[in-house]
PDB file of N, CA and C in Angstrom:
ATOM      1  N   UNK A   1      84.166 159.921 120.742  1.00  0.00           N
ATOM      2  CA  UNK A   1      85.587 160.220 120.851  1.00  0.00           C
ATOM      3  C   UNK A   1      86.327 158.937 121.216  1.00  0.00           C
ATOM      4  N   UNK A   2      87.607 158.722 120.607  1.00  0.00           N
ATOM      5  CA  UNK A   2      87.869 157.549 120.704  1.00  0.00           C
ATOM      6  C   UNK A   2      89.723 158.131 121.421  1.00  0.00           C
ATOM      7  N   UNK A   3      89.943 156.605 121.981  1.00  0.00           N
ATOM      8  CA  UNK A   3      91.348 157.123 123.339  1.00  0.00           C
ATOM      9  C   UNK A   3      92.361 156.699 122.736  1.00  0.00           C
ATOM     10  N   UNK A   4      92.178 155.619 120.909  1.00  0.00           N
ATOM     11  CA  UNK A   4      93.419 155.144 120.535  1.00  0.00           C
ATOM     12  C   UNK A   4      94.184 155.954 119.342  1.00  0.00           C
ATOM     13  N   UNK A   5      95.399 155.963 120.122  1.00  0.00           N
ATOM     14  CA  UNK A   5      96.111 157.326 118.903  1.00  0.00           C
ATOM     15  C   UNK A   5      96.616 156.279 117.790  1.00  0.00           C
ATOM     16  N   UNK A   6      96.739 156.663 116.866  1.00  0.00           N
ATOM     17  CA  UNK A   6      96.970 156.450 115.624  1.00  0.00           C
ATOM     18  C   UNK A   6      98.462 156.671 115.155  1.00  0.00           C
ATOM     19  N   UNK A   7      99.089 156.104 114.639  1.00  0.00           N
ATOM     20  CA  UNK A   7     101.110 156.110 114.752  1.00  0.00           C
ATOM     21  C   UNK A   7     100.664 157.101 113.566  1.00  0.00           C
ATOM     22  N   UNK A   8     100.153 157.671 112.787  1.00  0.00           N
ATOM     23  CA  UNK A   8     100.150 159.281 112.609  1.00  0.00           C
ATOM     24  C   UNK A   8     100.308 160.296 113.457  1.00  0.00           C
ATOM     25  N   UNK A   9      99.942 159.912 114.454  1.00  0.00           N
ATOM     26  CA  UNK A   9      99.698 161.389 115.843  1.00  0.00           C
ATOM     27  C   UNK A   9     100.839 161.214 116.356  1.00  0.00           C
ATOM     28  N   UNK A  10     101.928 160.208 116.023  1.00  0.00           N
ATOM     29  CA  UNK A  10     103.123 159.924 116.879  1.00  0.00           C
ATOM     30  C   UNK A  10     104.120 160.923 116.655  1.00  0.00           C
ATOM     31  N   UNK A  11     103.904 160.841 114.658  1.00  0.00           N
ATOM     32  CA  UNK A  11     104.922 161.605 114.041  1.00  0.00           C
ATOM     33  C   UNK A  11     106.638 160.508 113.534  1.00  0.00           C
ATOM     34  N   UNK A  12     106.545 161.610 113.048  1.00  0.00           N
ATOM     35  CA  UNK A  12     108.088 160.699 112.356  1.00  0.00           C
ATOM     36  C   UNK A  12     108.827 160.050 113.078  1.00  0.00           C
ATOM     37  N   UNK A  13     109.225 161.134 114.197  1.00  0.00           N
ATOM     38  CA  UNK A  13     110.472 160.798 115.554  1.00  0.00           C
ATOM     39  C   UNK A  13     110.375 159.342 116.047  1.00  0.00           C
ATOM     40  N   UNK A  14     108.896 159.239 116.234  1.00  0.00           N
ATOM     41  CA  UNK A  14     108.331 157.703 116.985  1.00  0.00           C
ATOM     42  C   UNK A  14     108.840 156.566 116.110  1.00  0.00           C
ATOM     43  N   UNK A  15     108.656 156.727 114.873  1.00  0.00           N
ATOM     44  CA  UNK A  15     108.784 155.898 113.558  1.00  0.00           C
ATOM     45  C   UNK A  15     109.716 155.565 114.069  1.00  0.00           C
ATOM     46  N   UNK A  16     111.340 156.820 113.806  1.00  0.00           N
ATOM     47  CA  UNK A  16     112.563 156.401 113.867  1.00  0.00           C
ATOM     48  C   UNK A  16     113.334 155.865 115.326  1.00  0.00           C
ATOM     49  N   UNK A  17     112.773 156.258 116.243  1.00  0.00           N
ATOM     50  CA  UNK A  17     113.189 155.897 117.597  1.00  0.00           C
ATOM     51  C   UNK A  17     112.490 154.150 117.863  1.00  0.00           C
ATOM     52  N   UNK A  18     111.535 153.806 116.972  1.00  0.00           N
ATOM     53  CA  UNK A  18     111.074 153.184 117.610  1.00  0.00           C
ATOM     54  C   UNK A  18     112.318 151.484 116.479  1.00  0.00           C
ATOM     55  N   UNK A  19     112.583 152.075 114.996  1.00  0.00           N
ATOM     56  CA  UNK A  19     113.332 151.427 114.694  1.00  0.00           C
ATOM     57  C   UNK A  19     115.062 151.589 114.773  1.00  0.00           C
ATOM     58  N   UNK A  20     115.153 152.671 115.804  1.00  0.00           N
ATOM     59  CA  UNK A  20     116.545 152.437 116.175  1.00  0.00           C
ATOM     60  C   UNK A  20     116.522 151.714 117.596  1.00  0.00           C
ATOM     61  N   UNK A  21     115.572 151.360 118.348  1.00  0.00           N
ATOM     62  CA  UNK A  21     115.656 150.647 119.268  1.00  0.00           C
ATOM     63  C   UNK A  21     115.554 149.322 118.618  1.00  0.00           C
ATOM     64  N   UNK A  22     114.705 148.569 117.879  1.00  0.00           N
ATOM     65  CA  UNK A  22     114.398 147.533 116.922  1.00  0.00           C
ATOM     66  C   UNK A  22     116.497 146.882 116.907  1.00  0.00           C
ATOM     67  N   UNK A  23     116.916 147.976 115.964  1.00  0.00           N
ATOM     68  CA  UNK A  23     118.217 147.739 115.447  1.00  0.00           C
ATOM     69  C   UNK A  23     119.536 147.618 116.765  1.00  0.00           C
ATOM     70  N   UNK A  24     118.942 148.159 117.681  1.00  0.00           N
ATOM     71  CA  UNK A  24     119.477 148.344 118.835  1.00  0.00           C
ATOM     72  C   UNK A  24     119.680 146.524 119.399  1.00  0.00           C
ATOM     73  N   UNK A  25     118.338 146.028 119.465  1.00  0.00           N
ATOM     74  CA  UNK A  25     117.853 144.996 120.145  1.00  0.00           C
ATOM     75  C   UNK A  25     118.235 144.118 119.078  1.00  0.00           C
ATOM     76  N   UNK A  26     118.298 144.153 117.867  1.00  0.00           N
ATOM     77  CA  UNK A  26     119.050 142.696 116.611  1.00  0.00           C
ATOM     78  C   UNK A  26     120.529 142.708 116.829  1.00  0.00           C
ATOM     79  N   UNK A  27     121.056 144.069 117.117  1.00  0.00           N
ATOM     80  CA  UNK A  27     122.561 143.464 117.129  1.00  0.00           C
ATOM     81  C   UNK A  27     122.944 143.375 118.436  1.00  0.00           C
ATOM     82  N   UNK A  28     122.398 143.287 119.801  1.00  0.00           N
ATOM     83  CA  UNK A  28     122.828 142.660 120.998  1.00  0.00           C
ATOM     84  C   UNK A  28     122.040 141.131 120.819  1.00  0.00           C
ATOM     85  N   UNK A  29     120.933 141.073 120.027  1.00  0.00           N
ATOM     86  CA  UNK A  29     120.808 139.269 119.831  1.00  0.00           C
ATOM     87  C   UNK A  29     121.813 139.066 119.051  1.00  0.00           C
ATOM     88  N   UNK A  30     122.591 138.979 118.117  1.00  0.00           N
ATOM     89  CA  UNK A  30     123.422 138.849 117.536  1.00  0.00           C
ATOM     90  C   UNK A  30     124.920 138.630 117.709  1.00  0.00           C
ATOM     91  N   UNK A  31     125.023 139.518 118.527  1.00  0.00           N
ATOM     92  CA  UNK A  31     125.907 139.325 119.319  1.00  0.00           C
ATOM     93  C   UNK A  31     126.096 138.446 120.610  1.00  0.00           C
ATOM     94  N   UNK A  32     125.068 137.739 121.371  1.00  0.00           N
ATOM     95  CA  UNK A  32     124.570 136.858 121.778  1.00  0.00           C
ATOM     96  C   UNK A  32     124.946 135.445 121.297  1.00  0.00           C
ATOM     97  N   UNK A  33     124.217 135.732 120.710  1.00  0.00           N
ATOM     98  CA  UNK A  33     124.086 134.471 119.418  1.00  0.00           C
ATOM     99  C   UNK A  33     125.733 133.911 119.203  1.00  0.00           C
ATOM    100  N   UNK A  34     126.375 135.434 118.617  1.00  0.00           N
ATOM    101  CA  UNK A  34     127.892 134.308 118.215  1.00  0.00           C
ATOM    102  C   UNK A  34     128.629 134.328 119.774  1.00  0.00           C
ATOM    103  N   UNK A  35     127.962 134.931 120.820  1.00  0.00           N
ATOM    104  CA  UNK A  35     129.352 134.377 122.317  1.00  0.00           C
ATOM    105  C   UNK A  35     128.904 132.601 122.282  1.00  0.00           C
ATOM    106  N   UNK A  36     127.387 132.691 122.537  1.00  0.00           N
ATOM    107  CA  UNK A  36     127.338 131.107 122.953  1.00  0.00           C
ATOM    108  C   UNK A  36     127.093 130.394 121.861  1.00  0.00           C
ATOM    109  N   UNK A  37     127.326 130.831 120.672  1.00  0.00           N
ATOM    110  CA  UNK A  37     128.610 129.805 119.769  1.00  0.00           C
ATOM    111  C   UNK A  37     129.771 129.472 119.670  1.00  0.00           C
ATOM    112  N   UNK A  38     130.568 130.301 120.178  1.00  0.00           N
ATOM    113  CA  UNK A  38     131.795 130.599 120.696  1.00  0.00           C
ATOM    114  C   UNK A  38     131.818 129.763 121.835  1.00  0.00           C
ATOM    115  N   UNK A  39     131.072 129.356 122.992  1.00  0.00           N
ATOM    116  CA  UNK A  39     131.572 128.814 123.564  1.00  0.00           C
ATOM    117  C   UNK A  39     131.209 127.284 123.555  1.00  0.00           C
ATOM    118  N   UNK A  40     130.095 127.298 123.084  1.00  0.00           N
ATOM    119  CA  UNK A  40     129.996 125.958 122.328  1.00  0.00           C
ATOM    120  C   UNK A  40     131.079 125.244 121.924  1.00  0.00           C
ATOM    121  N   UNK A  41     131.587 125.653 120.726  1.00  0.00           N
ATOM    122  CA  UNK A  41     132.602 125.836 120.017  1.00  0.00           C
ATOM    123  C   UNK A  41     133.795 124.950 120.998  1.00  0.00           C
ATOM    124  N   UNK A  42     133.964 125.803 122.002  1.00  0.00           N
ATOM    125  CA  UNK A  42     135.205 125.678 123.124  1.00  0.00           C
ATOM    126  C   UNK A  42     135.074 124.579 123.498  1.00  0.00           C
ATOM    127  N   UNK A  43     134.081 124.411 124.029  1.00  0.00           N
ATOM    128  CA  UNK A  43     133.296 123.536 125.019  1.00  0.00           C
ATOM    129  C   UNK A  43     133.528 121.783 124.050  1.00  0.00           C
ATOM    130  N   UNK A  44     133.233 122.106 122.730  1.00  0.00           N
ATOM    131  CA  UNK A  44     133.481 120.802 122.067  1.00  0.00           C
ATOM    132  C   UNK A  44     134.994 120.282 121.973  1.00  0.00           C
ATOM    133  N   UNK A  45     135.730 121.509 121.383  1.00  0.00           N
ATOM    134  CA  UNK A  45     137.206 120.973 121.298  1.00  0.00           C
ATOM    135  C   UNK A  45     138.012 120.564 122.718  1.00  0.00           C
ATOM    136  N   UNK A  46     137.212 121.218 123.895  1.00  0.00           N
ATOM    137  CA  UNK A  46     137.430 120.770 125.072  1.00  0.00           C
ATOM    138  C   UNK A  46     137.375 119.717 125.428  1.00  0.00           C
ATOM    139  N   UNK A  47     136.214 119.205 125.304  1.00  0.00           N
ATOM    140  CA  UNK A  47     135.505 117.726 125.309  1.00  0.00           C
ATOM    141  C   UNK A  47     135.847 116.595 124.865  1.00  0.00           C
ATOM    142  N   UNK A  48     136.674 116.526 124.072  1.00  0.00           N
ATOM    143  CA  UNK A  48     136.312 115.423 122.642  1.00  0.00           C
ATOM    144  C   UNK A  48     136.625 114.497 123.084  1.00  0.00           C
ATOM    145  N   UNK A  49     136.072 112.935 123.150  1.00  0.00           N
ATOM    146  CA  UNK A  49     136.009 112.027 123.652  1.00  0.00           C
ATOM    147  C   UNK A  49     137.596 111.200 122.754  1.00  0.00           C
ATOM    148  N   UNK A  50     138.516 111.019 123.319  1.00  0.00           N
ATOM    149  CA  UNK A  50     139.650 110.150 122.754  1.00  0.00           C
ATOM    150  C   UNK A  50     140.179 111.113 122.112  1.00  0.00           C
ATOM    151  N   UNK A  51     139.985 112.190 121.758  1.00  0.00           N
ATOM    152  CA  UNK A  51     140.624 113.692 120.945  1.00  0.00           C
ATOM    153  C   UNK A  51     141.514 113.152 120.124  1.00  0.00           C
ATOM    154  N   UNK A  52     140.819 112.324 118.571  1.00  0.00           N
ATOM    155  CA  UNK A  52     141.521 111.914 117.499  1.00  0.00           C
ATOM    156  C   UNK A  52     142.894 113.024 116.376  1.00  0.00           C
ATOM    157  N   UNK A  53     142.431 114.152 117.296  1.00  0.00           N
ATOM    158  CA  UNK A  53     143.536 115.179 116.687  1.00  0.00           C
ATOM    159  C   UNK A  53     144.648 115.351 117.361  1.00  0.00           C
ATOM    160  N   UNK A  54     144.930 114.892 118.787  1.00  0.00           N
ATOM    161  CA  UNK A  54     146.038 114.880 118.941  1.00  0.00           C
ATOM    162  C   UNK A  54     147.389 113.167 118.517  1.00  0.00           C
ATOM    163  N   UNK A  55     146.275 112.168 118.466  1.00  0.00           N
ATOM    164  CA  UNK A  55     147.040 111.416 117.998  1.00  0.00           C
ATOM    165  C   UNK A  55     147.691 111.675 116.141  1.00  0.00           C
ATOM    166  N   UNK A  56     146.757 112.107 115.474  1.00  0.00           N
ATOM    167  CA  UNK A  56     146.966 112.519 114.131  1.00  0.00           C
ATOM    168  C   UNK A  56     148.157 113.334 114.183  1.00  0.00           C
ATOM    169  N   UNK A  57     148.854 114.333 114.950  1.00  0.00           N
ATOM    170  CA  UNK A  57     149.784 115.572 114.695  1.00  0.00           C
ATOM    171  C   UNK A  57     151.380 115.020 114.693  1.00  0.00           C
ATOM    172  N   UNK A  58     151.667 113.498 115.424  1.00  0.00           N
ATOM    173  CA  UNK A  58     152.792 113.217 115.371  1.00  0.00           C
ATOM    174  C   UNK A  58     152.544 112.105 113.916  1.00  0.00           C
ATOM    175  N   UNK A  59     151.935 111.563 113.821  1.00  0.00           N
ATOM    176  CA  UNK A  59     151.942 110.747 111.903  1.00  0.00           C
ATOM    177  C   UNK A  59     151.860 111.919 110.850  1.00  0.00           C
ATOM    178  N   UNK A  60     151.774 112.946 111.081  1.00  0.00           N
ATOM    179  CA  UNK A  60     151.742 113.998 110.046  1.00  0.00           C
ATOM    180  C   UNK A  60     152.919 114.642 109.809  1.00  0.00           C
ATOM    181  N   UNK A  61     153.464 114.626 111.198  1.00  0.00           N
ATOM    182  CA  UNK A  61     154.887 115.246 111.070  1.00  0.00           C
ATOM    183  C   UNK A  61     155.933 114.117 110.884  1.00  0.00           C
ATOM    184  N   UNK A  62     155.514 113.496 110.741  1.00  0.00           N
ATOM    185  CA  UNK A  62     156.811 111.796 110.556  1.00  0.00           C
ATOM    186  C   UNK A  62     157.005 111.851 109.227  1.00  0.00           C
ATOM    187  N   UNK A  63     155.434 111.811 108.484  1.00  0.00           N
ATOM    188  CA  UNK A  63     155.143 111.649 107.003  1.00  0.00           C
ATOM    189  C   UNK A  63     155.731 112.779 106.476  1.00  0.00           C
ATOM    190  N   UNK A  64     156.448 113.576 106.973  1.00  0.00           N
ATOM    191  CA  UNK A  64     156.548 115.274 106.146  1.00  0.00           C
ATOM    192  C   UNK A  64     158.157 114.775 106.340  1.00  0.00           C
ATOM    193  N   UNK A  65     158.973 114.415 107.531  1.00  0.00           N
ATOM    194  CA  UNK A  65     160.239 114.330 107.550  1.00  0.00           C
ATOM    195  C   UNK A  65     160.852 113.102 106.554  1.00  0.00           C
TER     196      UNK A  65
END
């Protein structure tokens, strides 16, 4: 007699519970994933060493007038 059950003896339910937790657990990584890109993100435009985009915004608007 053997003690290991077989995901036949589980039945269907197990199947599906076991891939709605699966789907459960990809879209909180996922969601993960894009916050601390997001703040990455922040964190760079925050940063930027000499921030060449704010000198660019007044020669852009000179060149347009």
């Amino acid at each position: 007699m053997t003690n290991k059950l077989s995901n036949d003896s589980w039945g269907d339910e197990y199947g599906r519970w076991l891939a709605d937790v699966k789907q459960t657990v990809e879209r909180a990584r996922l969601r993960a994933v894009a916050s601390v890109n997001r703040e990455l993100v922040t964190l760079y435009w925050q940063n930027r060493p000499g921030d060449p985009g704010s000198a660019a915004a007044p020669r852009v608007g000179h060149r347009r007038g």
